Amino acid sequence: MSSLTDTVDITGRVLVSGSAEGEVLFTDTALSFWGGVDAVTGEIIDRHHPLSGERLTGRVLALPTSRGSCTGSGVILELILNGQGPAAIVLEHPEAIITLGVIVAEEVFGRSIPVIAVGGQAFAGLKTAGRIRISNALADVGSNIALTDKDQAILAGERGEAAAVAMRMVLRMAALEGAAELIDITRAHIDGCIYTGPGGLAFAEKLRDLGGRVVVPTTLNAISVDHRRWLAQGVPEALGKPAAAVADAYVAMGAQPTFTCAPYLLDDRPARDEQIVWAESNAVVYANSVLGARTMKYPDYLDIAIALTGRAPKAGCHLPEERAPRLRVTVPPLANADDSLWPLIGYLIGTVSPDAIPLVEGLSEYEPDSDALKAFGAAFATTSAAPMFHIAGVTPEACEPETFAALDLQTTALTADDLLRAWHELNGAGPGAVQLVSLGNPHFSATEMAALAALCHGRTRHAHVPLVVTCGRAEMAKAEASGAVAALIAFGVTLVNDTCWCMVTEPIIPVDALTIMTNSGKYAHYGPGLTGRTMRFGSLAACVEAAVAGEDRGNLPAWLG
C-alpha cells in the first residue's frame, strides 16, 4: 500500500503519449468537464461532485471516466492551451471525450499531456498515492486499422489538408475504441460549435482556412449566443463576437445553421438503424434510444472530423451487440405522476447506471411522449456516461418482451426514498423567492410551448420574475404558426433562439438573480456551477406558479410525497 508521500510509477494502456509527474488529485466519481470544470481557472465547479472547489492545474487527475456533456473535450483543450490543465490524466478505463480534447491539442496545436488507462485494480490503488510519475508513454495512433483506398487518399491529403488532419483524428479515436475498420455515415450533428474559448475558435477557423468542407448533411448544435440578436440582448462583444465566429466557421464548412441541441425535433430525423455521427449528450441518447439510429457518444471536434471525412470508427453503438443493456432498473409504482417524473427519474437512473446501458422497467404504463423522453434522456446523459437507455415497452429495441429476456442482468430496484433523495439533490435552494424561471434545456419543442401557453393563459407574470425559454428556430416557427408564441409573449415570456441554458450568461440571467427555477434535470444539475446561482426544480406547472407568485413554496408533487 502506497502512502500519501510516495511517488507511484504508472503504466497501462496509453491513450496519448508523454511523460509527466505530479501530485495526485483522485476521485472515484466520474466528472463532466463541461459544466464541471472552469476552462479559465481549472477549478472543479460541479457543486454535486466530491472534488468541488479543487483545482486540477498542474496535478495528475485520476478519475474513472468522464460523464455528461460531449463539450468536455473543448474544456480540456482550453485548459491545455491556457496552461491551467492537469499535468496528466489517469483513467480507470479508456474514454473518448477528455482524450479527444488532448488529441486535438496535440494534432492541431502541438501541445499535449499524457493520458493513460490503468484498469480497476491499479486505479483503486491510486486513492492513497501522493504523487504519480508517467515515463515515456507511447500511444497507439491507429496504424493497424484497415483502410480503404478512399481512406488512404484522404490521409494522404488528396482531399485537402483539413480532411487529412480530420482523418488522423478519426484513426486515433478508432484505435482508442478498439475498431478494426471504419464505416460510412450518412449525417452528422456538430456540438463543437459551442464557444469554450479561443482554442475552440482557432480550431474551427483553422479547419475552415485549410479548405474543410463537410461531405454529409450536417446540422449544428446550440451555440453560445443567439446568433441574430445577441447584441440587442446586451451580450458583451467579448463573448458575442467569438461565439458567433465559431458558428460562422462551421457554416462556412457547409454545416446547416440549425443551432439546436434537439436535432431530433427537426423534420429530417434519422431512421432506425441509420449510421450517424451525433455529438451533444442528450441528442446522442435520444438518437440511439428513442429513434433507434446508431451513433457513439462522439466528443466535440471528432464530430466535425467525421463530417469532413464521412468515416467513423466501427465500434460502440454502431454495432448491434454493443447496444444491449447491462443492467436492469425497476421503478416503483407512482400514482398520478406529472411531467417532473421524467427528468427526475432520468437523473436518478444515470446515477445508478453511471457507465452501463440500462433496461428500465415500470415506466411503460405512463406512456411517455417525445417531450417526456427528451427530458428523461437529457437528465440521464448528465449523470451517466452510457450512450443510450432502453425502456421496456417504450423504446424501439425494448418493445418486444422477449428482446432481452435471455440476458442475465443485475437488477437495481429503485424506491420512493431514492426518488425523494434525487428530488432534494436537484433542489439546491430551499423554498422561497425565485428571480428567474428557466425553460428549454434541451430546447423546447412546439408542443411544450403550446403546453406552456395553456398554463399561462389568464395569468399575470410577476413583474420581477423573468420567464425565459430557449428553443430552436424551426420549433419556434411551428409555435408561431399555432399562435402559441403570441400567447407566450402576451404573458411576458422571453424567447431566445440558437443558444441553450448551458451557455446562457448575464444579462439574460439577471445580475441580481440569486435563485433560478427550472423543470430541467440537466440544468438543475449544471446550473450552480455554470451560473453561481442556486436552483429550484419542479414541473412545468410549478415553474409557471413560481413565475406568477415570485416564489416556489417547495411543495412536493403528490406522486412523490
Short mmCIF file of C-alpha atoms in Angstrom, two decimals, residues 158-504:
data_model
loop_
_atom_site.label_atom_id
_atom_site.label_comp_id
_atom_site.label_asym_id
_atom_site.label_seq_id
_atom_site.Cartn_x
_atom_site.Cartn_y
_atom_site.Cartn_z
CA GLU A 158 -5.83 14.18 -51.78
CA ARG A 159 -8.99 15.80 -50.36
CA GLY A 160 -7.08 18.67 -48.77
CA GLU A 161 -5.17 19.27 -45.57
CA ALA A 162 -8.28 19.74 -43.39
CA ALA A 163 -9.59 16.30 -44.32
CA ALA A 164 -6.15 14.78 -43.71
CA VAL A 165 -5.97 16.29 -40.21
CA ALA A 166 -9.51 15.07 -39.61
CA MET A 167 -8.66 11.54 -40.73
CA ARG A 168 -5.70 11.37 -38.35
CA MET A 169 -8.04 12.29 -35.50
CA VAL A 170 -10.59 9.69 -36.62
CA LEU A 171 -7.94 6.97 -36.73
CA ARG A 172 -6.60 7.80 -33.29
CA MET A 173 -10.07 7.61 -31.80
CA ALA A 174 -10.80 4.43 -33.73
CA ALA A 175 -7.75 2.88 -32.09
CA LEU A 176 -8.97 4.03 -28.67
CA GLU A 177 -12.39 2.45 -29.32
CA GLY A 178 -10.82 -0.82 -30.47
CA ALA A 179 -12.18 -0.54 -34.02
CA ALA A 180 -10.54 -2.61 -36.74
CA GLU A 181 -12.04 -0.57 -39.58
CA LEU A 182 -14.12 2.49 -40.42
CA ILE A 183 -17.71 2.78 -41.68
CA ASP A 184 -19.59 5.27 -43.84
CA ILE A 185 -22.03 7.57 -42.06
CA THR A 186 -24.99 9.42 -43.54
CA ARG A 187 -25.27 12.58 -41.41
CA ALA A 188 -23.62 14.48 -38.57
CA HIS A 189 -24.59 16.82 -35.76
CA ILE A 190 -21.84 19.13 -34.52
CA ASP A 191 -21.56 20.07 -30.85
CA GLY A 192 -18.11 21.64 -31.22
CA CYS A 193 -19.69 24.91 -32.40
CA ILE A 194 -20.10 25.91 -28.74
CA TYR A 195 -17.59 28.60 -27.75
CA THR A 196 -15.40 27.19 -24.98
CA GLY A 197 -12.61 29.71 -25.51
CA PRO A 198 -10.05 30.90 -28.06
CA GLY A 199 -8.70 27.38 -28.63
CA GLY A 200 -12.00 26.07 -29.97
CA LEU A 201 -12.38 29.09 -32.23
CA ALA A 202 -8.82 28.69 -33.54
CA PHE A 203 -9.51 25.00 -34.24
CA ALA A 204 -12.66 25.72 -36.26
CA GLU A 205 -11.10 28.57 -38.21
CA LYS A 206 -8.00 26.51 -38.98
CA LEU A 207 -10.08 23.70 -40.47
CA ARG A 208 -12.05 26.29 -42.44
CA ASP A 209 -8.91 28.02 -43.70
CA LEU A 210 -7.42 24.65 -44.71
CA GLY A 211 -10.39 24.20 -47.01
CA GLY A 212 -12.51 21.92 -44.84
CA ARG A 213 -15.94 21.01 -46.26
CA VAL A 214 -18.42 18.55 -44.79
CA VAL A 215 -19.25 15.60 -47.04
CA VAL A 216 -22.54 14.54 -45.40
CA PRO A 217 -25.61 16.58 -44.34
CA THR A 218 -24.52 18.28 -41.12
CA THR A 219 -26.55 20.16 -38.52
CA LEU A 220 -25.23 22.48 -35.82
CA ASN A 221 -25.90 22.34 -32.11
CA ALA A 222 -26.99 25.27 -30.00
CA ILE A 223 -24.20 27.85 -29.84
CA SER A 224 -23.20 30.20 -27.04
CA VAL A 225 -25.34 33.18 -28.09
CA ASP A 226 -28.50 33.99 -30.03
CA HIS A 227 -26.73 34.47 -33.36
CA ARG A 228 -29.14 37.08 -34.72
CA ARG A 229 -29.93 39.01 -31.54
CA TRP A 230 -27.03 38.77 -29.10
CA LEU A 231 -26.07 42.42 -29.45
CA ALA A 232 -29.65 43.62 -28.85
CA GLN A 233 -29.85 41.31 -25.82
CA GLY A 234 -26.91 43.10 -24.21
CA VAL A 235 -24.42 40.24 -24.50
CA PRO A 236 -20.89 41.67 -24.27
CA GLU A 237 -18.90 41.73 -27.51
CA ALA A 238 -16.11 39.82 -25.75
CA LEU A 239 -18.43 36.78 -25.80
CA GLY A 240 -20.79 37.58 -28.66
CA LYS A 241 -18.20 38.11 -31.40
CA PRO A 242 -16.10 34.97 -30.88
CA ALA A 243 -19.17 32.85 -30.17
CA ALA A 244 -20.76 33.96 -33.44
CA ALA A 245 -17.42 33.49 -35.22
CA VAL A 246 -17.23 29.84 -34.16
CA ALA A 247 -20.69 29.26 -35.60
CA ASP A 248 -19.76 31.11 -38.79
CA ALA A 249 -16.67 28.93 -39.27
CA TYR A 250 -18.77 25.76 -39.18
CA VAL A 251 -21.37 27.23 -41.52
CA ALA A 252 -18.53 28.15 -43.90
CA MET A 253 -17.56 24.47 -43.92
CA GLY A 254 -21.04 23.57 -45.16
CA ALA A 255 -22.96 22.86 -41.95
CA GLN A 256 -26.59 23.98 -41.69
CA PRO A 257 -27.28 26.82 -39.20
CA THR A 258 -29.88 24.82 -37.28
CA PHE A 259 -28.41 25.88 -33.91
CA THR A 260 -30.41 23.46 -31.78
CA CYS A 261 -29.45 20.99 -29.06
CA ALA A 262 -32.52 18.94 -30.00
CA PRO A 263 -31.85 17.95 -33.64
CA TYR A 264 -34.29 15.05 -33.25
CA LEU A 265 -37.07 17.68 -33.36
CA LEU A 266 -36.11 18.71 -36.89
CA ASP A 267 -38.32 17.41 -39.69
CA ASP A 268 -35.48 15.39 -41.21
CA ARG A 269 -34.72 12.86 -38.48
CA PRO A 270 -32.50 9.76 -38.69
CA ALA A 271 -34.21 6.45 -39.36
CA ARG A 272 -33.89 3.32 -37.27
CA ASP A 273 -30.51 1.61 -37.75
CA GLU A 274 -29.17 4.57 -39.75
CA GLN A 275 -25.44 5.01 -39.12
CA ILE A 276 -24.92 8.61 -38.00
CA VAL A 277 -22.44 10.73 -36.05
CA TRP A 278 -24.02 12.93 -33.43
CA ALA A 279 -22.44 14.84 -30.58
CA GLU A 280 -24.32 16.64 -27.73
CA SER A 281 -25.06 14.20 -24.95
CA ASN A 282 -28.85 14.47 -24.87
CA ALA A 283 -29.07 14.19 -28.67
CA VAL A 284 -26.89 11.08 -28.68
CA VAL A 285 -29.01 9.19 -26.15
CA TYR A 286 -32.24 10.26 -27.87
CA ALA A 287 -30.98 9.18 -31.30
CA ASN A 288 -29.84 5.78 -30.05
CA SER A 289 -32.62 5.11 -27.59
CA VAL A 290 -35.78 6.69 -29.00
CA LEU A 291 -35.10 6.83 -32.74
CA GLY A 292 -33.10 3.61 -32.86
CA ALA A 293 -30.40 5.23 -35.00
CA ARG A 294 -26.77 4.27 -34.38
CA THR A 295 -24.13 6.63 -33.05
CA MET A 296 -21.47 6.60 -30.40
CA LYS A 297 -21.33 9.42 -27.88
CA TYR A 298 -18.97 11.47 -30.00
CA PRO A 299 -16.78 14.14 -28.41
CA ASP A 300 -16.71 17.69 -29.68
CA TYR A 301 -14.19 18.09 -32.52
CA LEU A 302 -14.38 14.43 -33.51
CA ASP A 303 -17.86 15.28 -34.79
CA ILE A 304 -16.53 17.72 -37.40
CA ALA A 305 -13.59 15.42 -38.19
CA ILE A 306 -16.03 12.68 -39.16
CA ALA A 307 -18.27 15.12 -41.05
CA LEU A 308 -15.23 16.19 -43.11
CA THR A 309 -14.29 12.59 -43.96
CA GLY A 310 -17.63 10.77 -43.91
CA ARG A 311 -15.93 7.95 -41.99
CA ALA A 312 -16.35 6.80 -38.39
CA PRO A 313 -14.93 4.05 -36.18
CA LYS A 314 -16.83 0.76 -36.48
CA ALA A 315 -17.34 0.37 -32.76
CA GLY A 316 -19.65 1.09 -29.85
CA CYS A 317 -23.32 1.65 -30.56
CA HIS A 318 -22.73 1.37 -34.30
CA LEU A 319 -22.65 -2.39 -33.60
CA PRO A 320 -25.82 -4.30 -32.59
CA GLU A 321 -24.06 -6.28 -29.88
CA GLU A 322 -22.88 -3.10 -28.17
CA ARG A 323 -26.44 -1.80 -27.76
CA ALA A 324 -27.63 -4.49 -25.35
CA PRO A 325 -28.45 -3.49 -21.76
CA ARG A 326 -26.02 -4.36 -18.97
CA LEU A 327 -28.26 -3.50 -16.01
CA ARG A 328 -31.96 -3.81 -15.19
CA VAL A 329 -33.51 -0.91 -13.24
CA THR A 330 -37.03 -1.22 -11.86
CA VAL A 331 -39.19 1.79 -10.97
CA PRO A 332 -41.82 1.58 -8.19
CA PRO A 333 -45.49 2.32 -8.93
CA LEU A 334 -46.20 6.06 -8.87
CA ALA A 335 -49.78 7.29 -8.77
CA ASN A 336 -50.70 10.38 -10.80
CA ALA A 337 -47.14 11.26 -11.80
CA ASP A 338 -46.70 14.62 -13.54
CA ASP A 339 -44.07 15.76 -16.05
CA SER A 340 -41.42 16.26 -13.35
CA LEU A 341 -41.15 12.45 -13.17
CA TRP A 342 -39.19 12.21 -16.40
CA PRO A 343 -36.18 14.45 -15.67
CA LEU A 344 -36.11 13.20 -12.09
CA ILE A 345 -36.11 9.51 -12.95
CA GLY A 346 -33.64 10.03 -15.80
CA TYR A 347 -31.27 11.84 -13.44
CA LEU A 348 -31.58 9.11 -10.82
CA ILE A 349 -31.13 6.21 -13.24
CA GLY A 350 -27.98 7.86 -14.56
CA THR A 351 -26.53 7.84 -11.05
CA VAL A 352 -27.19 4.11 -10.56
CA SER A 353 -26.03 3.25 -14.09
CA PRO A 354 -23.02 5.57 -14.46
CA ASP A 355 -21.44 3.76 -17.41
CA ALA A 356 -23.73 0.86 -18.36
CA ILE A 357 -26.72 0.83 -20.72
CA PRO A 358 -29.80 0.24 -18.53
CA LEU A 359 -33.07 -1.55 -19.24
CA VAL A 360 -35.71 0.39 -17.30
CA GLU A 361 -38.88 -1.42 -16.26
CA GLY A 362 -42.04 0.04 -14.79
CA LEU A 363 -42.48 3.17 -16.94
CA SER A 364 -44.46 1.98 -19.96
CA GLU A 365 -47.84 2.48 -18.25
CA TYR A 366 -47.18 6.24 -18.15
CA GLU A 367 -46.95 6.32 -21.97
CA PRO A 368 -44.13 8.87 -22.27
CA ASP A 369 -44.26 11.08 -25.35
CA SER A 370 -41.34 12.68 -27.18
CA ASP A 371 -41.12 15.57 -24.70
CA ALA A 372 -41.04 13.19 -21.73
CA LEU A 373 -38.32 11.06 -23.34
CA LYS A 374 -36.37 14.20 -24.21
CA ALA A 375 -36.42 15.29 -20.55
CA PHE A 376 -35.56 11.78 -19.35
CA GLY A 377 -32.66 11.41 -21.79
CA ALA A 378 -31.12 14.80 -21.08
CA ALA A 379 -31.07 14.18 -17.33
CA PHE A 380 -29.82 10.61 -17.80
CA ALA A 381 -26.98 11.82 -20.03
CA THR A 382 -25.99 14.33 -17.35
CA THR A 383 -25.21 11.71 -14.71
CA SER A 384 -24.30 8.71 -16.89
CA ALA A 385 -21.60 8.14 -19.48
CA ALA A 386 -23.73 5.49 -21.21
CA PRO A 387 -24.67 6.33 -24.82
CA MET A 388 -28.26 5.05 -24.60
CA PHE A 389 -31.01 3.53 -22.49
CA HIS A 390 -33.87 1.11 -23.05
CA ILE A 391 -37.34 1.49 -21.54
CA ALA A 392 -39.29 -1.75 -21.63
CA GLY A 393 -42.38 -1.42 -23.79
CA VAL A 394 -41.47 2.11 -24.92
CA THR A 395 -38.21 2.45 -26.83
CA PRO A 396 -37.98 0.58 -30.15
CA GLU A 397 -35.38 -2.02 -29.19
CA ALA A 398 -37.24 -2.89 -25.98
CA CYS A 399 -40.80 -3.12 -27.27
CA GLU A 400 -40.88 -6.90 -27.65
CA PRO A 401 -40.99 -8.75 -24.28
CA GLU A 402 -38.56 -11.42 -25.47
CA THR A 403 -35.92 -8.98 -26.81
CA PHE A 404 -33.72 -9.03 -23.73
CA ALA A 405 -35.40 -11.90 -21.86
CA ALA A 406 -32.40 -14.22 -22.13
CA LEU A 407 -29.96 -11.71 -20.64
CA ASP A 408 -28.83 -12.34 -17.09
CA LEU A 409 -28.87 -8.77 -15.83
CA GLN A 410 -28.10 -7.46 -12.38
CA THR A 411 -31.17 -5.64 -11.08
CA THR A 412 -31.34 -2.36 -9.19
CA ALA A 413 -34.74 -1.69 -7.66
CA LEU A 414 -35.43 2.00 -7.13
CA THR A 415 -37.56 3.01 -4.17
CA ALA A 416 -39.70 6.01 -3.30
CA ASP A 417 -36.91 7.10 -0.94
CA ASP A 418 -34.45 7.08 -3.85
CA LEU A 419 -36.75 9.36 -5.84
CA LEU A 420 -37.13 11.70 -2.88
CA ARG A 421 -33.36 11.85 -2.41
CA ALA A 422 -32.87 12.76 -6.08
CA TRP A 423 -35.55 15.45 -5.77
CA HIS A 424 -33.68 17.08 -2.91
CA GLU A 425 -30.38 16.85 -4.82
CA LEU A 426 -31.88 18.80 -7.71
CA ASN A 427 -33.41 21.36 -5.35
CA GLY A 428 -30.24 23.01 -4.13
CA ALA A 429 -32.07 26.06 -2.83
CA GLY A 430 -34.69 25.99 -0.12
CA PRO A 431 -38.26 27.13 -0.75
CA GLY A 432 -38.63 30.87 -1.18
CA ALA A 433 -38.14 33.69 -3.63
CA VAL A 434 -37.26 32.97 -7.25
CA GLN A 435 -35.74 35.62 -9.52
CA LEU A 436 -35.74 33.73 -12.85
CA VAL A 437 -37.65 30.84 -14.41
CA SER A 438 -35.55 28.93 -16.95
CA LEU A 439 -37.14 26.59 -19.52
CA GLY A 440 -35.76 24.86 -22.58
CA ASN A 441 -32.79 22.67 -21.63
CA PRO A 442 -32.83 20.85 -24.01
CA HIS A 443 -34.57 23.22 -26.40
CA PHE A 444 -38.33 23.48 -26.01
CA SER A 445 -40.47 21.81 -28.63
CA ALA A 446 -43.52 23.40 -30.25
CA THR A 447 -45.74 21.10 -28.16
CA GLU A 448 -44.02 22.25 -24.96
CA MET A 449 -44.56 25.87 -25.97
CA ALA A 450 -48.25 25.09 -26.52
CA ALA A 451 -48.47 23.46 -23.08
CA LEU A 452 -46.73 26.45 -21.50
CA ALA A 453 -49.09 28.86 -23.26
CA ALA A 454 -52.07 26.95 -21.87
CA LEU A 455 -50.67 27.13 -18.32
CA CYS A 456 -50.03 30.88 -18.68
CA HIS A 457 -53.48 31.66 -20.11
CA GLY A 458 -55.35 34.14 -17.94
CA ARG A 459 -52.42 34.52 -15.53
CA THR A 460 -50.21 37.52 -14.77
CA ARG A 461 -46.45 37.13 -14.57
CA HIS A 462 -44.73 38.60 -11.52
CA ALA A 463 -43.11 41.87 -12.59
CA HIS A 464 -39.70 40.91 -11.16
CA VAL A 465 -39.51 37.27 -12.34
CA PRO A 466 -38.48 36.85 -15.98
CA LEU A 467 -39.58 33.62 -17.64
CA VAL A 468 -37.13 32.76 -20.40
CA VAL A 469 -37.46 29.90 -22.90
CA THR A 470 -34.67 28.74 -25.20
CA CYS A 471 -35.76 26.99 -28.40
CA GLY A 472 -34.63 26.22 -31.91
CA ARG A 473 -35.65 28.38 -34.84
CA ALA A 474 -37.63 25.60 -36.53
CA GLU A 475 -39.73 24.75 -33.46
CA MET A 476 -40.34 28.42 -32.76
CA ALA A 477 -41.68 28.82 -36.31
CA LYS A 478 -44.15 25.99 -35.67
CA ALA A 479 -45.23 27.61 -32.40
CA GLU A 480 -45.67 30.94 -34.16
CA ALA A 481 -47.94 29.31 -36.73
CA SER A 482 -50.07 27.75 -33.97
CA GLY A 483 -50.46 31.01 -32.04
CA ALA A 484 -48.53 29.75 -29.02
CA VAL A 485 -45.75 32.33 -29.41
CA ALA A 486 -48.21 35.24 -29.38
CA ALA A 487 -49.80 33.88 -26.20
CA LEU A 488 -46.42 33.45 -24.53
CA ILE A 489 -45.31 36.96 -25.44
CA ALA A 490 -48.57 38.32 -24.06
CA PHE A 491 -47.78 36.65 -20.72
CA GLY A 492 -44.28 38.15 -20.79
CA VAL A 493 -42.20 35.15 -21.82
CA THR A 494 -38.83 35.92 -23.41
CA LEU A 495 -37.95 33.55 -26.26
CA VAL A 496 -34.28 33.04 -27.07
CA ASN A 497 -33.05 31.12 -30.12
CA ASP A 498 -29.79 29.44 -31.07
CA THR A 499 -28.32 29.10 -27.58
CA CYS A 500 -29.24 26.98 -24.57
CA TRP A 501 -29.06 27.29 -20.80
CA CYS A 502 -25.73 25.51 -20.52
CA MET A 503 -24.25 28.55 -22.31
CA VAL A 504 -26.56 31.40 -21.28
#
